[in-house]
Amino acid sequence: MIQEGSDPPEGTAASGEGSSSPEAELLGRRIEYLFTYVQPLGRRFTLQEVVDGIKEAAGRKDATLSVGRLWALAKGKAPNPTVGTLRVLGDFFGVPLAYFIDDEVEARVSAQLALIAAMRANDVRSVALRAAAVATMSTQGIEAVRSVIERAQAAPPAPPTV
């Protein structure tokens, strides 16, 4: 779910965006999927980060997506978004425009995003397991060296050789 809560962001009016249609709800689920699986920062983007990123990439002249409108889209409460809105969302999240309207493209892109997320999660687990193994081996290695030193100190001195 969108992090900012279930109410529209403060200071935004969602005129005409209170009703839901099946198409708006489907689009909302697809946008939510992007928030869930596209996380280059290691966490979900906030609505404001997405809007700011779109404005920065598009230049101030073309970017008209507001936090309130993005919230309504993600909640499935905004009917009939413009092609331009879908295009800038696709550009920001790195998916083709067709992701939002074509079921086959959505299925393929969603599978790819899920695979990337699984690989990322597996890589993190793999690194953590390797780090734990190294830590265990290091502890065992230090213990072995300490044991050898203690035995050498406790052993009687060897007779001098001539």
Steps between C-alpha positions, in 0.01 A plus 500: 500500500604858446693611809348840549177353632151449367396866496600737224809707581428828673417795281386289207150495366393191315203643313336233292746242629284345769338236281675186395466310177640154431757657265607755761534226762709286262724796426531566874614140561758530223637826641508351851695203360761743370530664842542152653755356258697796363715600796847614392536685831446177692157625609175617350490835329277758663237669289696825527821331379320370192344839420834676554684244286249543219526877517880485498514259206235670292593858573249729659312562174360148449459360851156567637451195725426598858530294817121502533446379145764227541333391825162479323653301212672256736181453701296432187292811549609702195322414178646568157859609559663662200749318282754760612441411865545129432809572288676698775410234759638231271817700439551556872454132592681371192206317344346542155180699458327179391548360854204708615258395224606164354447190715771297321760774539398549864539127571845488338625818672357392838675163473828673417464740793417215738805306379726802550361550851552131583856509368569814701356342816695177437822695445451680829439169678802345328726786606368479857562124512853543365570772754373276781720213375805726485428628849470142627820394326681807631390423853609137462832609345572742783409232754736249332790749502435586865494129588834436325659796680370383839631146443836633393522713814393210727737242346837447667788657314672271251853388592772692317645323200868494443 
